[in-house]
CSV table of C-alpha atoms and ligand atoms in Angstrom, one decimal:
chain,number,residue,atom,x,y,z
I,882,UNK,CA,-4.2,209.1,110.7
I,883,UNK,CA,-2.2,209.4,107.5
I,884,UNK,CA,0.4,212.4,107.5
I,885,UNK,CA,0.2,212.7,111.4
I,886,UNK,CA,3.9,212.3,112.8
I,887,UNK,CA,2.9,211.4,116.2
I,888,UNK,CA,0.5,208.3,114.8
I,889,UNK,CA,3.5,207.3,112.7
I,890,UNK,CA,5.7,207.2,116.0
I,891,UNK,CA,2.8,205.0,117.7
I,892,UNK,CA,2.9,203.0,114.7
I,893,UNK,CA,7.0,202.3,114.8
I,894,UNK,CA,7.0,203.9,111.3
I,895,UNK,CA,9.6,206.1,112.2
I,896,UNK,CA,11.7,205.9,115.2
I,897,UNK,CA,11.4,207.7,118.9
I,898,UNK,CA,13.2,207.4,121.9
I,899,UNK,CA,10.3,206.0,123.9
I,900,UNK,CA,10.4,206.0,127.6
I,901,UNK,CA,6.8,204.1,128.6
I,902,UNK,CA,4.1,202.5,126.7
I,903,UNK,CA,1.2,201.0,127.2
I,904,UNK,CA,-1.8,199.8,125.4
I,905,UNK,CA,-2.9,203.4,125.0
I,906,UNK,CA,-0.3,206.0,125.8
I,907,UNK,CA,3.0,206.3,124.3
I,908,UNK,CA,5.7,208.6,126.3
I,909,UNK,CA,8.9,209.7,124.5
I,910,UNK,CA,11.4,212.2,124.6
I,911,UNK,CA,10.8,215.3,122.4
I,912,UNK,CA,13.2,215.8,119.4
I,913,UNK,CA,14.1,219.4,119.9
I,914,UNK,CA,14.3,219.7,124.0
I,915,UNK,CA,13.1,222.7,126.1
I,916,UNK,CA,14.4,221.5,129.2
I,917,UNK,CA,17.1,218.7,130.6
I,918,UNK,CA,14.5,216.2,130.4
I,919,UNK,CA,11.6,217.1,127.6
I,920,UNK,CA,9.0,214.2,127.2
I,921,UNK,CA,5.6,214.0,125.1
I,922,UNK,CA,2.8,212.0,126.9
I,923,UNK,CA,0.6,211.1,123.9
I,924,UNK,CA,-2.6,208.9,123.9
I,925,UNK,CA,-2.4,206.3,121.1
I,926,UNK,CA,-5.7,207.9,119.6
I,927,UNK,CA,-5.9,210.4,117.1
I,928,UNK,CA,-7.6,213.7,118.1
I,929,UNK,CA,-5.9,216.7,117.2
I,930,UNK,CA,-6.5,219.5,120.0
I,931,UNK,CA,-7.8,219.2,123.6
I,932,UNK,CA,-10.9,220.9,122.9
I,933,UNK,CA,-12.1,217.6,121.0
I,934,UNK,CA,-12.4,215.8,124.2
I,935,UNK,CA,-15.6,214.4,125.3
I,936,UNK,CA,-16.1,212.2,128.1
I,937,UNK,CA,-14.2,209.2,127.3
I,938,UNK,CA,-11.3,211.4,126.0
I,939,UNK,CA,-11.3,213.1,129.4
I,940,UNK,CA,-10.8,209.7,131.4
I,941,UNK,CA,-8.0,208.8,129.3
I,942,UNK,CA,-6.7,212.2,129.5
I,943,UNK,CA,-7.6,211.8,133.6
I,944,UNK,CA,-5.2,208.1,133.4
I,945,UNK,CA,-2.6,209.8,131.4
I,946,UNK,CA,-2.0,212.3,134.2
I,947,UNK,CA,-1.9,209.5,136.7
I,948,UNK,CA,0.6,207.6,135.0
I,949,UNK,CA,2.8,210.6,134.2
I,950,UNK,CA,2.7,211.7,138.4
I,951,UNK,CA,3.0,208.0,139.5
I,952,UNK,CA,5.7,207.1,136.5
I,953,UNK,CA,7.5,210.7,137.4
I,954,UNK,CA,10.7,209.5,139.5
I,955,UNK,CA,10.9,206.2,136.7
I,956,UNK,CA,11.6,209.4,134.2
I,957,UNK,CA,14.2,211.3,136.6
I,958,UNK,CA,12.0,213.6,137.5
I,959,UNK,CA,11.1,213.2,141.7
I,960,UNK,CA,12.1,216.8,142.5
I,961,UNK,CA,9.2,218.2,140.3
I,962,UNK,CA,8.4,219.1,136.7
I,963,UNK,CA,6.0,221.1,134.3
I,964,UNK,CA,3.2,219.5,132.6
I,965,UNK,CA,1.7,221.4,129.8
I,966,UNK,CA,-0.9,221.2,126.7
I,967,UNK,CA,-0.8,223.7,123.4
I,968,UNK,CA,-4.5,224.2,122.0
I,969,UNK,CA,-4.1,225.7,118.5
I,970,UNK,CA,-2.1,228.5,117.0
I,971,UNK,CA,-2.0,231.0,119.7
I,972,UNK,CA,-0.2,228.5,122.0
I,973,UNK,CA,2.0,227.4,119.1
I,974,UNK,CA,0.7,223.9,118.8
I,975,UNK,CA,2.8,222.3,116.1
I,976,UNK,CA,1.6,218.8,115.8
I,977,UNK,CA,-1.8,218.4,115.5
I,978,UNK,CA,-2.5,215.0,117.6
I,979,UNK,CA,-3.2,215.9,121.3
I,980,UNK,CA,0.1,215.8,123.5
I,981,UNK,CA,1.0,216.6,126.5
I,982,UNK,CA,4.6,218.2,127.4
I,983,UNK,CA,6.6,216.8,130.4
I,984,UNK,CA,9.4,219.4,131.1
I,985,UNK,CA,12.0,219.0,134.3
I,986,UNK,CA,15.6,218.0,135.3
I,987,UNK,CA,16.7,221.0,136.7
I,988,UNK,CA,15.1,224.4,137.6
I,989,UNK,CA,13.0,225.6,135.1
I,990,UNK,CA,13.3,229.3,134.3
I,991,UNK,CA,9.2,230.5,134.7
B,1656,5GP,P1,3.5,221.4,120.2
B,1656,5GP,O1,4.2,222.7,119.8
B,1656,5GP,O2,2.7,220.9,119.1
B,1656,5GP,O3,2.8,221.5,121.5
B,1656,5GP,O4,4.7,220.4,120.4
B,1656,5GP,C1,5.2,219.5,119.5
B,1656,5GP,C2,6.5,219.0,119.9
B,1656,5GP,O5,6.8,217.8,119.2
B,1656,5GP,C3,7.6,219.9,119.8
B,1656,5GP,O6,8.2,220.2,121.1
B,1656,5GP,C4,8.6,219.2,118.8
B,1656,5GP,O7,10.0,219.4,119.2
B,1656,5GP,C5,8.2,217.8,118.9
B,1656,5GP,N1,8.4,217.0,117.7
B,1656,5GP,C6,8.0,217.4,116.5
B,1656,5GP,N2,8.3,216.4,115.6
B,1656,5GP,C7,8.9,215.4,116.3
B,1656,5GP,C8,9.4,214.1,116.0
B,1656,5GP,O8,9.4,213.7,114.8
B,1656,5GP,N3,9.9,213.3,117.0
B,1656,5GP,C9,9.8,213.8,118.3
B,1656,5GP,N4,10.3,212.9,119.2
B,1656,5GP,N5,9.4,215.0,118.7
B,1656,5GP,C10,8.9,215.8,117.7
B,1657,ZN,ZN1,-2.0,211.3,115.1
């Protein structure tokens, strides 16, 4: 997806601290962090907002979660953490290619 900064980061285009990857998530650590450890869990497909999923976007959105509770201590994170999704304007979404925020390393204040 041209002009989509997250597809660019999939493609190596331009560079990211990447933590995992695999053939269809990418998991890096978010430029501007909220939190001691801040990382973006974002499937390698292009869809812009959570209300596009269908059924197969669901599984891998399913598998992504999976990976994110079983990969959790690899990532410094065994004492527990925040997982959480924007959907559009209200909730501040900036970048329009479905992600999902991975907050923790220390208490988090709400
Ligand atoms: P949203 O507000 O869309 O849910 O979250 C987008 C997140 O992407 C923000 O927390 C922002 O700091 C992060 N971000 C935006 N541009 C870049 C970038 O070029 N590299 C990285 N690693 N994170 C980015
Ligand atoms: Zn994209």
């Amino acid at each position: 997806m041209e002009d989509c900064i997250f597809c660019k980061i999939i493609a190596g285009q331009i560079p990211a601290k990447k933590k995992y990857e695999d053939h269809e998530i990418v998991v890096f650590e978010d430029i501007e962090p909220k939190a001691k450890i801040h990382l973006l869990c974002v499937p390698k497909e292009h869809f812009a907002y959570l209300s596009d999923m269908d059924g197969v976007r669901s599984a891998l959105i399913g598998r992504t979660l999976q990976k994110v509770a079983k990969l959790a201590p690899v990532f410094g994170l065994k004492d527990g953490y925040r997982v959480i999704i924007n959907q559009g304007d209200n909730a501040g979404q900036t970048v329009k290619h479905l992600h999902i925020h991975l907050l923790g390393g220390e208490t988090l204040p709400f």
